[in-house]
Each structure stands twice: as structure tokens, then as C-alpha cells.
mmCIF file with all atom_site columns, C-alpha atoms in Angstrom:
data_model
loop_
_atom_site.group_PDB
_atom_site.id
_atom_site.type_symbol
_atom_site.label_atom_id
_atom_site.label_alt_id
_atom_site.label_comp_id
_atom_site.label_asym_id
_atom_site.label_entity_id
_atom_site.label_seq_id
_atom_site.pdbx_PDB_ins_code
_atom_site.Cartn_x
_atom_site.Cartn_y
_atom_site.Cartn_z
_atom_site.occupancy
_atom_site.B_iso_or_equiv
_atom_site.pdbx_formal_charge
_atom_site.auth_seq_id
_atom_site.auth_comp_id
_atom_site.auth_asym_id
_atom_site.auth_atom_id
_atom_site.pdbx_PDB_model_num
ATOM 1   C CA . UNK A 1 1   ? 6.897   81.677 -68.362 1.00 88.00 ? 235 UNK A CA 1
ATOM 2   C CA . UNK A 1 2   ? 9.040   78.887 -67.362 1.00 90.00 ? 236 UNK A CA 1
ATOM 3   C CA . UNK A 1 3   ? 7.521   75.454 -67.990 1.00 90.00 ? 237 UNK A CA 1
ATOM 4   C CA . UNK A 1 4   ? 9.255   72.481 -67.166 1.00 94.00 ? 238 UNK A CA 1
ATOM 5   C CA . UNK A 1 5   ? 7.446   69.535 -68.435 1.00 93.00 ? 239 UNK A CA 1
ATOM 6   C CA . UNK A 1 6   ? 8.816   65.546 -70.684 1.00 93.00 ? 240 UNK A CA 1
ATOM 7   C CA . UNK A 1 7   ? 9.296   65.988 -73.511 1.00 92.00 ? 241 UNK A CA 1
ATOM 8   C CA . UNK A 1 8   ? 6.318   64.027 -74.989 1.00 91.00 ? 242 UNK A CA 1
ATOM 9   C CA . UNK A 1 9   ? 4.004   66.469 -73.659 1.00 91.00 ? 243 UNK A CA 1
ATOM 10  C CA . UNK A 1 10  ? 4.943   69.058 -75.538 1.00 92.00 ? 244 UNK A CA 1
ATOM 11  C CA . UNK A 1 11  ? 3.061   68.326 -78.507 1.00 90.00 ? 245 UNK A CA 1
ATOM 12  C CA . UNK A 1 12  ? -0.058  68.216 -76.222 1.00 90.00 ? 246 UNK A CA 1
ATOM 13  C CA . UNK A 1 13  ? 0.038   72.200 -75.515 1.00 91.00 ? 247 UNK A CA 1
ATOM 14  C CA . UNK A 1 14  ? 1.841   73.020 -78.621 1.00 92.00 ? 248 UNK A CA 1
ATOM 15  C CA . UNK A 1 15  ? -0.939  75.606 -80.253 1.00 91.00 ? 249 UNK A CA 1
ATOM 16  C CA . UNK A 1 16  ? -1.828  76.579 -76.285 1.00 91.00 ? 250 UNK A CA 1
ATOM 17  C CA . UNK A 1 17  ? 1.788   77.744 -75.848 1.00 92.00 ? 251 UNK A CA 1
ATOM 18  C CA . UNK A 1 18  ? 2.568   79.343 -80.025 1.00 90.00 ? 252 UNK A CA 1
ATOM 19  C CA . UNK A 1 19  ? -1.000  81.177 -79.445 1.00 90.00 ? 253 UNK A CA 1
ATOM 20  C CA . UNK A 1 20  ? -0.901  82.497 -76.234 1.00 91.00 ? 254 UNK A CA 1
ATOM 21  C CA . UNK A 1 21  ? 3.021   83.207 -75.508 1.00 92.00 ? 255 UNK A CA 1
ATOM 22  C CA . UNK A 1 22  ? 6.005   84.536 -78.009 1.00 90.00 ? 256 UNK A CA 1
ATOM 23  C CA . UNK A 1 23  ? 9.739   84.630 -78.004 1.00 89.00 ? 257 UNK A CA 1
ATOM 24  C CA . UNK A 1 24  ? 9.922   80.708 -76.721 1.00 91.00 ? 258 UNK A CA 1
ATOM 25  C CA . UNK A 1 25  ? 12.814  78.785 -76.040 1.00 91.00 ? 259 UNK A CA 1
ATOM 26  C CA . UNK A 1 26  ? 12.906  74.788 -75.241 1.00 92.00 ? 260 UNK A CA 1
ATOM 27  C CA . UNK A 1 27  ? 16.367  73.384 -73.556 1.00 92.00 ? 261 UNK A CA 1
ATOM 28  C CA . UNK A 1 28  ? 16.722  70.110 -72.849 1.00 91.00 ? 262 UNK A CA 1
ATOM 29  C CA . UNK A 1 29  ? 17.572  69.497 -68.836 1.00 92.00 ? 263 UNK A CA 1
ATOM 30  C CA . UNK A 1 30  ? 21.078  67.245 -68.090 1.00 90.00 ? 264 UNK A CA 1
ATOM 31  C CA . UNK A 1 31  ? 20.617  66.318 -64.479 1.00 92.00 ? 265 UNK A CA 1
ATOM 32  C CA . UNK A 1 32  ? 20.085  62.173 -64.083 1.00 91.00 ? 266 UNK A CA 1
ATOM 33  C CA . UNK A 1 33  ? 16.485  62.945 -63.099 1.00 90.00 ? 267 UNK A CA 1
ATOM 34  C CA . UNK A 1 34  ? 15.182  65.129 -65.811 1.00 91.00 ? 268 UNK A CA 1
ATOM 35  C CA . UNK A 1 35  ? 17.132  62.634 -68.297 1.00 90.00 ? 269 UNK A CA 1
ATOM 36  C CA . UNK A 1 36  ? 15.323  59.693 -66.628 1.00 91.00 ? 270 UNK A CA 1
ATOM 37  C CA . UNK A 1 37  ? 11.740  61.432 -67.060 1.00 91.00 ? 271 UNK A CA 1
ATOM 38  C CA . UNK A 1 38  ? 13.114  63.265 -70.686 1.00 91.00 ? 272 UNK A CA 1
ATOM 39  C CA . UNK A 1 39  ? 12.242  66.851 -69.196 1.00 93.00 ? 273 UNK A CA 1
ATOM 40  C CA . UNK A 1 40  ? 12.985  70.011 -71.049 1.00 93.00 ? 274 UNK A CA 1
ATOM 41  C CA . UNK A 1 41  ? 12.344  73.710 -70.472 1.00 93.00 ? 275 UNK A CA 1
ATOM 42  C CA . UNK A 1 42  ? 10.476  76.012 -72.247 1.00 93.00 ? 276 UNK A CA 1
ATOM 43  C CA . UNK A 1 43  ? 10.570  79.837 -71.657 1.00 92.00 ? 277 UNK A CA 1
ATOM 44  C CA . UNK A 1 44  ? 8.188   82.468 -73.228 1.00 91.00 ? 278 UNK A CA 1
ATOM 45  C CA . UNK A 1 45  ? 6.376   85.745 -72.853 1.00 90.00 ? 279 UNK A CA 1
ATOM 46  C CA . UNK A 1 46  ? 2.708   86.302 -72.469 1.00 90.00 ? 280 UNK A CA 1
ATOM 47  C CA . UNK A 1 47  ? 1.862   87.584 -75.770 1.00 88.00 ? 281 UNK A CA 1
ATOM 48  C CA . UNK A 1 48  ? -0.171  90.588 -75.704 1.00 85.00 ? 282 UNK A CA 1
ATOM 49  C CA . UNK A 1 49  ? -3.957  90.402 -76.128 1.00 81.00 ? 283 UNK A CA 1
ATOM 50  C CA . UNK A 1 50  ? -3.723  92.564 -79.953 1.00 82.00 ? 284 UNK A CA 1
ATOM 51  C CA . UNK A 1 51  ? -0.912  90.797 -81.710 1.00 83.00 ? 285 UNK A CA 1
ATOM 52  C CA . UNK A 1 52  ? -2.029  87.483 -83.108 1.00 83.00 ? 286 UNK A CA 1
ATOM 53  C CA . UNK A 1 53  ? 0.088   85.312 -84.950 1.00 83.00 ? 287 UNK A CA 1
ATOM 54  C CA . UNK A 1 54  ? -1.201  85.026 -88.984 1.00 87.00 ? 288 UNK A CA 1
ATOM 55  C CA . UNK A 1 55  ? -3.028  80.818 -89.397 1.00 87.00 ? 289 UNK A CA 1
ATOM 56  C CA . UNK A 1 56  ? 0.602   80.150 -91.282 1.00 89.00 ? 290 UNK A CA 1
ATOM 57  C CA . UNK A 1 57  ? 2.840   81.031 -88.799 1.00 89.00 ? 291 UNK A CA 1
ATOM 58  C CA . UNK A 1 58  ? 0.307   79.325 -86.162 1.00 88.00 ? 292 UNK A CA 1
ATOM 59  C CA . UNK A 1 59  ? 0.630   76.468 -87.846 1.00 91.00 ? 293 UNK A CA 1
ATOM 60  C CA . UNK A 1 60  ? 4.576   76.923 -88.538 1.00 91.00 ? 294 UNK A CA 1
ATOM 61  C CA . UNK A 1 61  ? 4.883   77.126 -84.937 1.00 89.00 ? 295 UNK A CA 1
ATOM 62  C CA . UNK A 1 62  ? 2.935   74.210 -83.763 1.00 91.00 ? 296 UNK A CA 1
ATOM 63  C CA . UNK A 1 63  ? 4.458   72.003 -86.059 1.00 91.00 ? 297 UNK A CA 1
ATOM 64  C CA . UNK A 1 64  ? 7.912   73.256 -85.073 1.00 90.00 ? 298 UNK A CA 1
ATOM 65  C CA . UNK A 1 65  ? 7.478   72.278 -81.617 1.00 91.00 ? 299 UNK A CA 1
ATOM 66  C CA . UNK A 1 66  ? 5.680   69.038 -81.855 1.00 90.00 ? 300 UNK A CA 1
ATOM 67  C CA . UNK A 1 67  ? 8.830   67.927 -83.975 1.00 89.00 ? 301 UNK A CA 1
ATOM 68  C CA . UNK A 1 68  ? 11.198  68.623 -81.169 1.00 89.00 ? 302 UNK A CA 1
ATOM 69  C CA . UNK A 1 69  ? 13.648  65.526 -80.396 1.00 88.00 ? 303 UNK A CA 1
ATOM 70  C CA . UNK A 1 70  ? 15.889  65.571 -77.507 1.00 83.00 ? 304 UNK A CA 1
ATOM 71  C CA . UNK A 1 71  ? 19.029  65.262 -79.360 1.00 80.00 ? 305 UNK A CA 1
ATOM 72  C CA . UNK A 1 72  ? 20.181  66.892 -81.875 1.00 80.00 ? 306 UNK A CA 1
ATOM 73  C CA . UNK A 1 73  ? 17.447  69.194 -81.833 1.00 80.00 ? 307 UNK A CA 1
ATOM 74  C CA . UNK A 1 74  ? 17.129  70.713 -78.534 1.00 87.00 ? 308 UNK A CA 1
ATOM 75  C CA . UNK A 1 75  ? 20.673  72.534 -76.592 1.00 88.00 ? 309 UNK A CA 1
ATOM 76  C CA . UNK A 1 76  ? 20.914  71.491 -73.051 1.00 90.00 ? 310 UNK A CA 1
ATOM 77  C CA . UNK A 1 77  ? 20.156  74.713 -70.614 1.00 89.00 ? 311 UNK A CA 1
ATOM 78  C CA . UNK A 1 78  ? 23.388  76.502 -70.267 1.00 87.00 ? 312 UNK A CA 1
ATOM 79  C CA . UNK A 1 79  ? 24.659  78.180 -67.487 1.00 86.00 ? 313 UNK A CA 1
ATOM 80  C CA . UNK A 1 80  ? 25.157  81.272 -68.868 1.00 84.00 ? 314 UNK A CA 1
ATOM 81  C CA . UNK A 1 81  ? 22.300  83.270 -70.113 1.00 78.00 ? 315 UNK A CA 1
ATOM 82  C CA . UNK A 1 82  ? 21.582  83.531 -74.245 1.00 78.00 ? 316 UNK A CA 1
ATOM 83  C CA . UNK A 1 83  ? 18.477  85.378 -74.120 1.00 80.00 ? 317 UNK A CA 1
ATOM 84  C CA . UNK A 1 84  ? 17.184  87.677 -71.334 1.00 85.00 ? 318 UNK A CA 1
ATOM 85  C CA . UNK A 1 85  ? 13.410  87.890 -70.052 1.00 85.00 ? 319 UNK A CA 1
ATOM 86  C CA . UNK A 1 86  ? 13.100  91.089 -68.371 1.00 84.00 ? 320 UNK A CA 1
ATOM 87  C CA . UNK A 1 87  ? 10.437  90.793 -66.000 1.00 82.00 ? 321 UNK A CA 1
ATOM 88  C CA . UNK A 1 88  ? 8.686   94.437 -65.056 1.00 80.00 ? 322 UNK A CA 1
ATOM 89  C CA . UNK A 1 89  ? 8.296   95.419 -62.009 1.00 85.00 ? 323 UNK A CA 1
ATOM 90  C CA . UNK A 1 90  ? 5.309   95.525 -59.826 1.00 84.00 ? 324 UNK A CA 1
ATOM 91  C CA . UNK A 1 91  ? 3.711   98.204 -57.680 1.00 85.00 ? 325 UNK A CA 1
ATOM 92  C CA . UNK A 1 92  ? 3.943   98.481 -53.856 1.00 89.00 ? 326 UNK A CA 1
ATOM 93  C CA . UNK A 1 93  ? 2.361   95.075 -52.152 1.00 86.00 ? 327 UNK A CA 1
ATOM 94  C CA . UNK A 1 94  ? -1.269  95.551 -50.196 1.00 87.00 ? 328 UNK A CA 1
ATOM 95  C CA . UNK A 1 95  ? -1.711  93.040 -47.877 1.00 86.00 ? 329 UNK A CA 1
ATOM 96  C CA . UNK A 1 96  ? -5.773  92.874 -47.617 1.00 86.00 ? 330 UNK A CA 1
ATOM 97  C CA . UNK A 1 97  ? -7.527  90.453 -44.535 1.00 82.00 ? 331 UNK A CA 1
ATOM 98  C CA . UNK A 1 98  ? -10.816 89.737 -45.476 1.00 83.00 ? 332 UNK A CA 1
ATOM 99  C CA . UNK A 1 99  ? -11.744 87.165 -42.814 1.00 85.00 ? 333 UNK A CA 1
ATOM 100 C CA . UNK A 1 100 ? -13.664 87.099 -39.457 1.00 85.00 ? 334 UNK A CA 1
ATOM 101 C CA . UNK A 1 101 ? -12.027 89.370 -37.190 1.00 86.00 ? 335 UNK A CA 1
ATOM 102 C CA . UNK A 1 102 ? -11.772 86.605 -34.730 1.00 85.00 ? 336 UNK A CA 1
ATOM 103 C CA . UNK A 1 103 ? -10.703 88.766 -31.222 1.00 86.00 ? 337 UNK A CA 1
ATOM 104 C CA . UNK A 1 104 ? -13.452 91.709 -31.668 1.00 88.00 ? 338 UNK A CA 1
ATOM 105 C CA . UNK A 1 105 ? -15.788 88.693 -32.345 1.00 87.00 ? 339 UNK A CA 1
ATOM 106 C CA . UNK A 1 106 ? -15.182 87.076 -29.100 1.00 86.00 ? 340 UNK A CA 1
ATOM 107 C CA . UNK A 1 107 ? -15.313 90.348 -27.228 1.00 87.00 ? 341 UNK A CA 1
ATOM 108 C CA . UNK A 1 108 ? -18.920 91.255 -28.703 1.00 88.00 ? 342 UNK A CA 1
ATOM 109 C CA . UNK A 1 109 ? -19.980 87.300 -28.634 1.00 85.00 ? 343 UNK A CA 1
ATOM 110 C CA . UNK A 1 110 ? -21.208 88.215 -24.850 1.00 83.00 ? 344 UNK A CA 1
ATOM 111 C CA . UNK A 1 111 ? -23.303 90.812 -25.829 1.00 86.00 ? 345 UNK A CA 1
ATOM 112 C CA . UNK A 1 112 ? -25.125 89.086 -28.424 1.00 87.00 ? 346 UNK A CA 1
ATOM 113 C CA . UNK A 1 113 ? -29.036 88.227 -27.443 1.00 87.00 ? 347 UNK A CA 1
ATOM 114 C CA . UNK A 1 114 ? -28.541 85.296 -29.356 1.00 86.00 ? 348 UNK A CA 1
ATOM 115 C CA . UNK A 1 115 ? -25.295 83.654 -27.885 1.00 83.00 ? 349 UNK A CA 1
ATOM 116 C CA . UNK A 1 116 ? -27.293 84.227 -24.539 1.00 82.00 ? 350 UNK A CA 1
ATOM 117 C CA . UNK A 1 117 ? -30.619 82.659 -25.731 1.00 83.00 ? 351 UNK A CA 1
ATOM 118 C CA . UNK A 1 118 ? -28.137 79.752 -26.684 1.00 81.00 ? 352 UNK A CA 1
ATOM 119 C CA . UNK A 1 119 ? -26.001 79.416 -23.929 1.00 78.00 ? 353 UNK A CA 1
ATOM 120 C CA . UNK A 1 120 ? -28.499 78.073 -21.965 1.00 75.00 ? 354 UNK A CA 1
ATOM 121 C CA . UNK A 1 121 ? -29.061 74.846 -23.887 1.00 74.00 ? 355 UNK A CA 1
ATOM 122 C CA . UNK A 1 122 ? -25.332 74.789 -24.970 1.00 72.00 ? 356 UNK A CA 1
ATOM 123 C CA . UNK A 1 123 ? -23.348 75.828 -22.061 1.00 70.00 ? 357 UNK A CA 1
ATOM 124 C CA . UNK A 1 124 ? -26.106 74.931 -19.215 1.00 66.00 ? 358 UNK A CA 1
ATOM 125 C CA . UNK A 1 125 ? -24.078 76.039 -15.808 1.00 67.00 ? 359 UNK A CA 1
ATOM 126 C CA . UNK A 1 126 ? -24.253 73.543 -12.552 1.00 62.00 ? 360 UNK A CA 1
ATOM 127 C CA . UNK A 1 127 ? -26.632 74.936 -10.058 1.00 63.00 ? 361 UNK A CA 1
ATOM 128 C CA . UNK A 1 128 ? -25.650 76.086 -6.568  1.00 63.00 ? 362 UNK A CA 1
ATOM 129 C CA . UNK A 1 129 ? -27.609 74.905 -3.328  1.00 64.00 ? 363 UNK A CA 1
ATOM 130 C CA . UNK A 1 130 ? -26.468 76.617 -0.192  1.00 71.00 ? 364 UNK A CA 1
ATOM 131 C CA . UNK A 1 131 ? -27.838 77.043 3.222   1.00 74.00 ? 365 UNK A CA 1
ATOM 132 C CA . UNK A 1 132 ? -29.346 74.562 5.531   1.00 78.00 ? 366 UNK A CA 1
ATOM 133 C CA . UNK A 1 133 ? -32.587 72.925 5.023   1.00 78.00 ? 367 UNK A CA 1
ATOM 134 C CA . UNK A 1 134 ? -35.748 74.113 7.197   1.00 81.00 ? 368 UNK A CA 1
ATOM 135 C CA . UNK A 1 135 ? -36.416 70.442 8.833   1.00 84.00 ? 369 UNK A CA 1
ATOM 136 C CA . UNK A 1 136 ? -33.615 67.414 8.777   1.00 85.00 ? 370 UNK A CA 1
ATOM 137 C CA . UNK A 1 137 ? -33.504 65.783 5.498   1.00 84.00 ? 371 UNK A CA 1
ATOM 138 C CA . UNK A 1 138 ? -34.346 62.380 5.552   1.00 86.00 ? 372 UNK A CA 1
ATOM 139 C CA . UNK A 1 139 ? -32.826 59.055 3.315   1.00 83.00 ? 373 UNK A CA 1
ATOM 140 C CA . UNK A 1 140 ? -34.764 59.926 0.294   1.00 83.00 ? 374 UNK A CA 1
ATOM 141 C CA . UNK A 1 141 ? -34.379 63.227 0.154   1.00 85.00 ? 375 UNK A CA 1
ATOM 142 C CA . UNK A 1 142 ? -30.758 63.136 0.151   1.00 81.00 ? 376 UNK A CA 1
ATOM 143 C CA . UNK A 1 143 ? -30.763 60.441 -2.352  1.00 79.00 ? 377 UNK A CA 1
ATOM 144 C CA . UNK A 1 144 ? -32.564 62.138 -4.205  1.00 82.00 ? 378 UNK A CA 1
ATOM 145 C CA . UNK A 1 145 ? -30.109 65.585 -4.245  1.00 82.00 ? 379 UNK A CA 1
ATOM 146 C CA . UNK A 1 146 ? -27.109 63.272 -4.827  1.00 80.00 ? 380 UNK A CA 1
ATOM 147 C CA . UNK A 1 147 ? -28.411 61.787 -8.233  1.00 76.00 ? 381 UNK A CA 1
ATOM 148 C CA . UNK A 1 148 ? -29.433 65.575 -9.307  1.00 77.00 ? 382 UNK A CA 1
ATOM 149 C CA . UNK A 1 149 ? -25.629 66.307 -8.527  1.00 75.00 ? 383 UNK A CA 1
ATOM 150 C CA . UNK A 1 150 ? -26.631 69.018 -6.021  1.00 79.00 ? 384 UNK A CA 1
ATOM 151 C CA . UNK A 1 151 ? -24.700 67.541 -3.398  1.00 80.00 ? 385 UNK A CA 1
ATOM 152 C CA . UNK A 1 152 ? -21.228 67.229 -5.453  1.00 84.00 ? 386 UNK A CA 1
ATOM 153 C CA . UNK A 1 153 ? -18.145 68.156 -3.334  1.00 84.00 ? 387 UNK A CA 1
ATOM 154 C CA . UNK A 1 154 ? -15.680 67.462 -1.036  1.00 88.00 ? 388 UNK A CA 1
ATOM 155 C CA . UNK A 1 155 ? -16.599 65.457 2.114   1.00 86.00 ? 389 UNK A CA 1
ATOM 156 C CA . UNK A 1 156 ? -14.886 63.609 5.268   1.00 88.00 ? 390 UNK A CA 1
ATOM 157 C CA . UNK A 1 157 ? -12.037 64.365 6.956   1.00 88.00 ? 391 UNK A CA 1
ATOM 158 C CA . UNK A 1 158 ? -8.479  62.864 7.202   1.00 87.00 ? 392 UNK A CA 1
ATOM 159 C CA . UNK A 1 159 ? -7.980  59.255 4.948   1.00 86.00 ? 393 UNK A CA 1
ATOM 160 C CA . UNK A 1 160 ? -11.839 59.239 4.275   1.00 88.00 ? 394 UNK A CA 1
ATOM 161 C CA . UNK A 1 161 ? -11.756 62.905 2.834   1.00 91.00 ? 395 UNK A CA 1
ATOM 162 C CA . UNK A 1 162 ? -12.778 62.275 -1.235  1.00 91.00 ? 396 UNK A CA 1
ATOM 163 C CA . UNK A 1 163 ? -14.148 64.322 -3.825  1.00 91.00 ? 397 UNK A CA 1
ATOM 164 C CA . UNK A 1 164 ? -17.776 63.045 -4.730  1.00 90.00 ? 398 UNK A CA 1
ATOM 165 C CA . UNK A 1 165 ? -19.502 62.944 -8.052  1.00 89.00 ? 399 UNK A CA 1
ATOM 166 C CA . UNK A 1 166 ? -23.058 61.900 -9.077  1.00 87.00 ? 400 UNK A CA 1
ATOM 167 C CA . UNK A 1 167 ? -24.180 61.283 -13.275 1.00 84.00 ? 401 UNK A CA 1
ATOM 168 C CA . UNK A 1 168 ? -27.052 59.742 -14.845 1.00 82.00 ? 402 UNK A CA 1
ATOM 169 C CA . UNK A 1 169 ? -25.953 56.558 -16.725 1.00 83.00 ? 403 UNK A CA 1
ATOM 170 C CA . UNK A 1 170 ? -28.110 54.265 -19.258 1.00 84.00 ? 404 UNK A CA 1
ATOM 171 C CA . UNK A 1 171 ? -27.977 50.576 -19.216 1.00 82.00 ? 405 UNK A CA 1
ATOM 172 C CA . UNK A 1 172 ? -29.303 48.310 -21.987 1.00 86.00 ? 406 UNK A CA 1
ATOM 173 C CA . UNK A 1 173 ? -30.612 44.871 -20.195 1.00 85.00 ? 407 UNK A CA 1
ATOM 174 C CA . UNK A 1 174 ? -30.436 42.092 -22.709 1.00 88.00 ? 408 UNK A CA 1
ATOM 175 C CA . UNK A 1 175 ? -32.714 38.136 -22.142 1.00 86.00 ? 409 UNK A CA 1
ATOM 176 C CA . UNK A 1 176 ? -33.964 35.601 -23.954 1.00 89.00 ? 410 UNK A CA 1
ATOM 177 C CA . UNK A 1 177 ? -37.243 33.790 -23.736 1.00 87.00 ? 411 UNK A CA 1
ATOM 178 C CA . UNK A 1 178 ? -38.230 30.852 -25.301 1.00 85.00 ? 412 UNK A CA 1
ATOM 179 C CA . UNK A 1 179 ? -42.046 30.217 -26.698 1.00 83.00 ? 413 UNK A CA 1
ATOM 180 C CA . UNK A 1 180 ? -43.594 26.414 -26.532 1.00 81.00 ? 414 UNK A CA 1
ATOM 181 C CA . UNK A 1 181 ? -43.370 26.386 -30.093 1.00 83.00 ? 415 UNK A CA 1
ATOM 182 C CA . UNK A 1 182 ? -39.175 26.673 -30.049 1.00 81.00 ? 416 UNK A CA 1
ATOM 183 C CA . UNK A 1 183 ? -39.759 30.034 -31.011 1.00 86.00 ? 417 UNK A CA 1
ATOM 184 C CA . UNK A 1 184 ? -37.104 32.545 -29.339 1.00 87.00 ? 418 UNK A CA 1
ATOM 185 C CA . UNK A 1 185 ? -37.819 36.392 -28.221 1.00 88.00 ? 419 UNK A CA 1
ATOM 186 C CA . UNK A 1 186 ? -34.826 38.704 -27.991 1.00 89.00 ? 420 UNK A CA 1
ATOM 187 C CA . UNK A 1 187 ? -35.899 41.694 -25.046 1.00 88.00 ? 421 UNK A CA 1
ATOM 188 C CA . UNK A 1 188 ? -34.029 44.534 -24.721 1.00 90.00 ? 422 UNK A CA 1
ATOM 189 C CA . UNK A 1 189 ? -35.392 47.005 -21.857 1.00 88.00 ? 423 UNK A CA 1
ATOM 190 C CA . UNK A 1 190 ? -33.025 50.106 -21.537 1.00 88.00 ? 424 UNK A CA 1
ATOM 191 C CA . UNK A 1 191 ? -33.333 52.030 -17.914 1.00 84.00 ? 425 UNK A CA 1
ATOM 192 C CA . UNK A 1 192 ? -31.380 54.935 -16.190 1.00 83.00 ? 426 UNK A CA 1
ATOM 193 C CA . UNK A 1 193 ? -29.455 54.449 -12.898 1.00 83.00 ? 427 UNK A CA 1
ATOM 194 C CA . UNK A 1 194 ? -26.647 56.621 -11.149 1.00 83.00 ? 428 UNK A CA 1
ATOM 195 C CA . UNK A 1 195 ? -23.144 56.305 -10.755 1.00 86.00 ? 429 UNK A CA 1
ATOM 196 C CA . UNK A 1 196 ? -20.911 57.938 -7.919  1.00 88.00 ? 430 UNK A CA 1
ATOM 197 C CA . UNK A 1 197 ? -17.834 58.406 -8.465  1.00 90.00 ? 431 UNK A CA 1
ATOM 198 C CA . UNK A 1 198 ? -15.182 58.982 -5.714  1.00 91.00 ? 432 UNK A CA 1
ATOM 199 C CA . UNK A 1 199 ? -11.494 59.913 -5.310  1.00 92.00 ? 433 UNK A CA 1
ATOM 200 C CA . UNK A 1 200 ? -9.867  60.096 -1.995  1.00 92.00 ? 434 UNK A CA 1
ATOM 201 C CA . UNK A 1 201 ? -7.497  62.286 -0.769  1.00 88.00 ? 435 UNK A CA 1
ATOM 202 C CA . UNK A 1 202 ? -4.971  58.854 -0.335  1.00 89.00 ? 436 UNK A CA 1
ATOM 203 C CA . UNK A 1 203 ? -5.137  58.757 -4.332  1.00 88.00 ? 437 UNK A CA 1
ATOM 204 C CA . UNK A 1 204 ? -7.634  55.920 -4.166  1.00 90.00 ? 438 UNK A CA 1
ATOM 205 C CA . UNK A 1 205 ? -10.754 56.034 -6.510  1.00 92.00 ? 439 UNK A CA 1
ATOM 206 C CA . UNK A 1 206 ? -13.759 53.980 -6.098  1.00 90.00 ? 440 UNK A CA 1
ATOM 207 C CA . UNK A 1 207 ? -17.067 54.081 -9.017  1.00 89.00 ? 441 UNK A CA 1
ATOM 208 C CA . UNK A 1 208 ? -20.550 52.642 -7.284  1.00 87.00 ? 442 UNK A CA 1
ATOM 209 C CA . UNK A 1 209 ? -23.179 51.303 -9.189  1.00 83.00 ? 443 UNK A CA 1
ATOM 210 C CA . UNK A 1 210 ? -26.274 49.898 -8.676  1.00 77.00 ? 444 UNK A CA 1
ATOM 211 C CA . UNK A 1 211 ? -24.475 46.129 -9.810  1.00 75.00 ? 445 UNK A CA 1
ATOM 212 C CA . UNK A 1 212 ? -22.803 44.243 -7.079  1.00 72.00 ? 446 UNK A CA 1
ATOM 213 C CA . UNK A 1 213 ? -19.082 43.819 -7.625  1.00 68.00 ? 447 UNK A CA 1
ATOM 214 C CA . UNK A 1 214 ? -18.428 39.979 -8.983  1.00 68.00 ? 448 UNK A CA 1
ATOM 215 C CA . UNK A 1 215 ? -15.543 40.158 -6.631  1.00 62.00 ? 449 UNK A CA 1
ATOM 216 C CA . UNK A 1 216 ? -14.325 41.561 -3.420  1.00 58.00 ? 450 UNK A CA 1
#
């Protein structure tokens, strides 16, 4: 153990450290930090679980190290070596993984009955229309495939070539109405309308809405 801790603490886990850990050592630390925050050092062993100290020398011990002073009592840490801790050595290192092989997951995620069932509310994918109608589509039926974004793509030719792109946006329409009495109503009235956004191939981007622009 090596336990590096002020000095005024040390009476705190003075029977935690006499009962649970033997052959200890406190040094007193020199460098301008540890002197500003009155750190020390204490070394031990682990004590074995069967050998227990007698209540006397408990107590003996306890009171030796909550009466610890800096100076005189405690020798600053040397550089050279008084007393030796041999630390045993340890067997060969197993490294274990115990978490979610990630790669084979997202190999067999394709497979699963339930990523499918879910895919289809999570990951919905655009539909396709292709081929030509039967009869000539009139006004509202085109409209009507440009809002549903089945007619998203690339149109025109030279400076009026642009990509094209149809969503669903909410508005929130806010009035106020006024009763005989003085009495004000607050209306709120929330309706869908579509939004086309374009980009051309010049680099110029235009975004049409049902509101008319407030300026040219």
C-alpha cells in the first residue's frame, strides 16, 4: 500500500489502516506542494486474513499514529530505500471481452424477423414510380404526385435544369377576436401545406410556399 494523504487525516483511518495492514511506515513529503497541503506517506502490507493484532497492540497502534506531528516525529521520504516491500508476482494476464460483439451483430441484424418488421416504420424507403401514365395527366393529378414526393428529381435542361423536392410542412395560424363585452379570444388553427424546394444547376436555390413573398 502506498497512501499519500495530509497529515490531519491520518487520525481519521488510523484503526482502518493498524487493523487491516502491518509493517507501516509514514514519511513526511518535502516538495513545496505536499508542504503547502502537509502530505505524508504511509506504506504497509495487507495483513493476512488469520493474524489479528491482540485489543492492546490495536490500541498501541492507533494511538501511535494519531499522535504523528510533522516535525520531529515523522523523517522526510528519502531517496534511498530503508525498508523493502517485495511485491509477488502475478500469473500470466487474460484479457476477457465480455461485450456485444458489435461486427457479427451487424452482419446477422439483416436476418433478424424483427429488424425487418421494424424497418418499415423506422427506415420507411422512398417509393419508385416509373413508366408513363395510361391517359395524359391533368393539373391535379400532377399536383397531387408532387406533394406525395413521387415526382422528385432532376428536371429542365441547360440554366433552368434544378433538382426538385416536395415535403409536407405545418403552419400554426395565430388571430385575435374581440367580443362586445371587451372580452378577447386567442385562435390558433394549425394546417398542412407543401414546400418545393429547388436548386439549379447555376448554384441558385429557390423554396416555394403557399405565402406570397413580401418582396420581389
Amino acid at each position: 500500500m502506498l497512501f499519500v494523504i495530509p497529515l490531519p487525516r491520518l487520525a481519521k483511518c488510523a484503526r482502518l489502516l493498524s487493523e487491516e495492514f502491518e509493517d507501516l511506515r509514514v514519511f513526511r513529503l518535502t516538495e513545496p506542494a505536499c508542504l503547502q497541503f502537509k502530505q505524508i506517506v504511509v506504506l504497509g502490507t495487507r495483513r493476512k486474513r488469520h493474524t489479528r493484532l491482540a485489543d492492546s497492540a490495536l490500541l498501541e497502534r492507533v494511538r501511535w499514529l494519531e499522535g504523528l506531528t510533522l516535525e520531529p516525529d515523522l523523517e522526510p521520504l528519502a531517496e534511498s530505500a530503508e525498508w523493502r516491500y517485495i511485491v509477488p508476482g502475478s500469473g500470466p494476464l487474460v484479457m476477457t471481452h465480455l461485450g456485444i460483439p458489435l461486427d457479427e451483430v451487424e452482419d446477422l441484424l439483416l436476418d433478424s424477423a424483427a429488424y425487418r418488421q421494424a424497418s418499415r416504420i423506422l427506415l420507411p424507403k422512398q417509393r419508385d414510380v416509373k413508366g408513363r401514365p395510361l391517359t395524359p395527366l391533368h393539373g391535379g393529378h400532377v399536383g397531387l404526385l408532387c406533394t406525395a414526393g413521387m415526382l422528385n428529381g432532376v428536371f429542365g435542361e441547360g440554366v433552368d435544369r434544378h433538382i426538385a423536392h416536395w415535403r409536407s410542412v405545418k403552419f400554426t395560424d395565430h388571430w385575435e377576436e374581440e367580443e362586445e363585452d371587451g372580452t378577447k379570444i386567442l385562435h390558433d388553427r394549425e394546417r398542412f401545406s407543401h414546400e418545393l424546394t429547388l436548386v439549379f444547376s447555376n448554384g441558385r436555390t429557390e423554396i416555394l410556399t403557399h405565402e406570397k413573398k413580401e418582396s420581389p
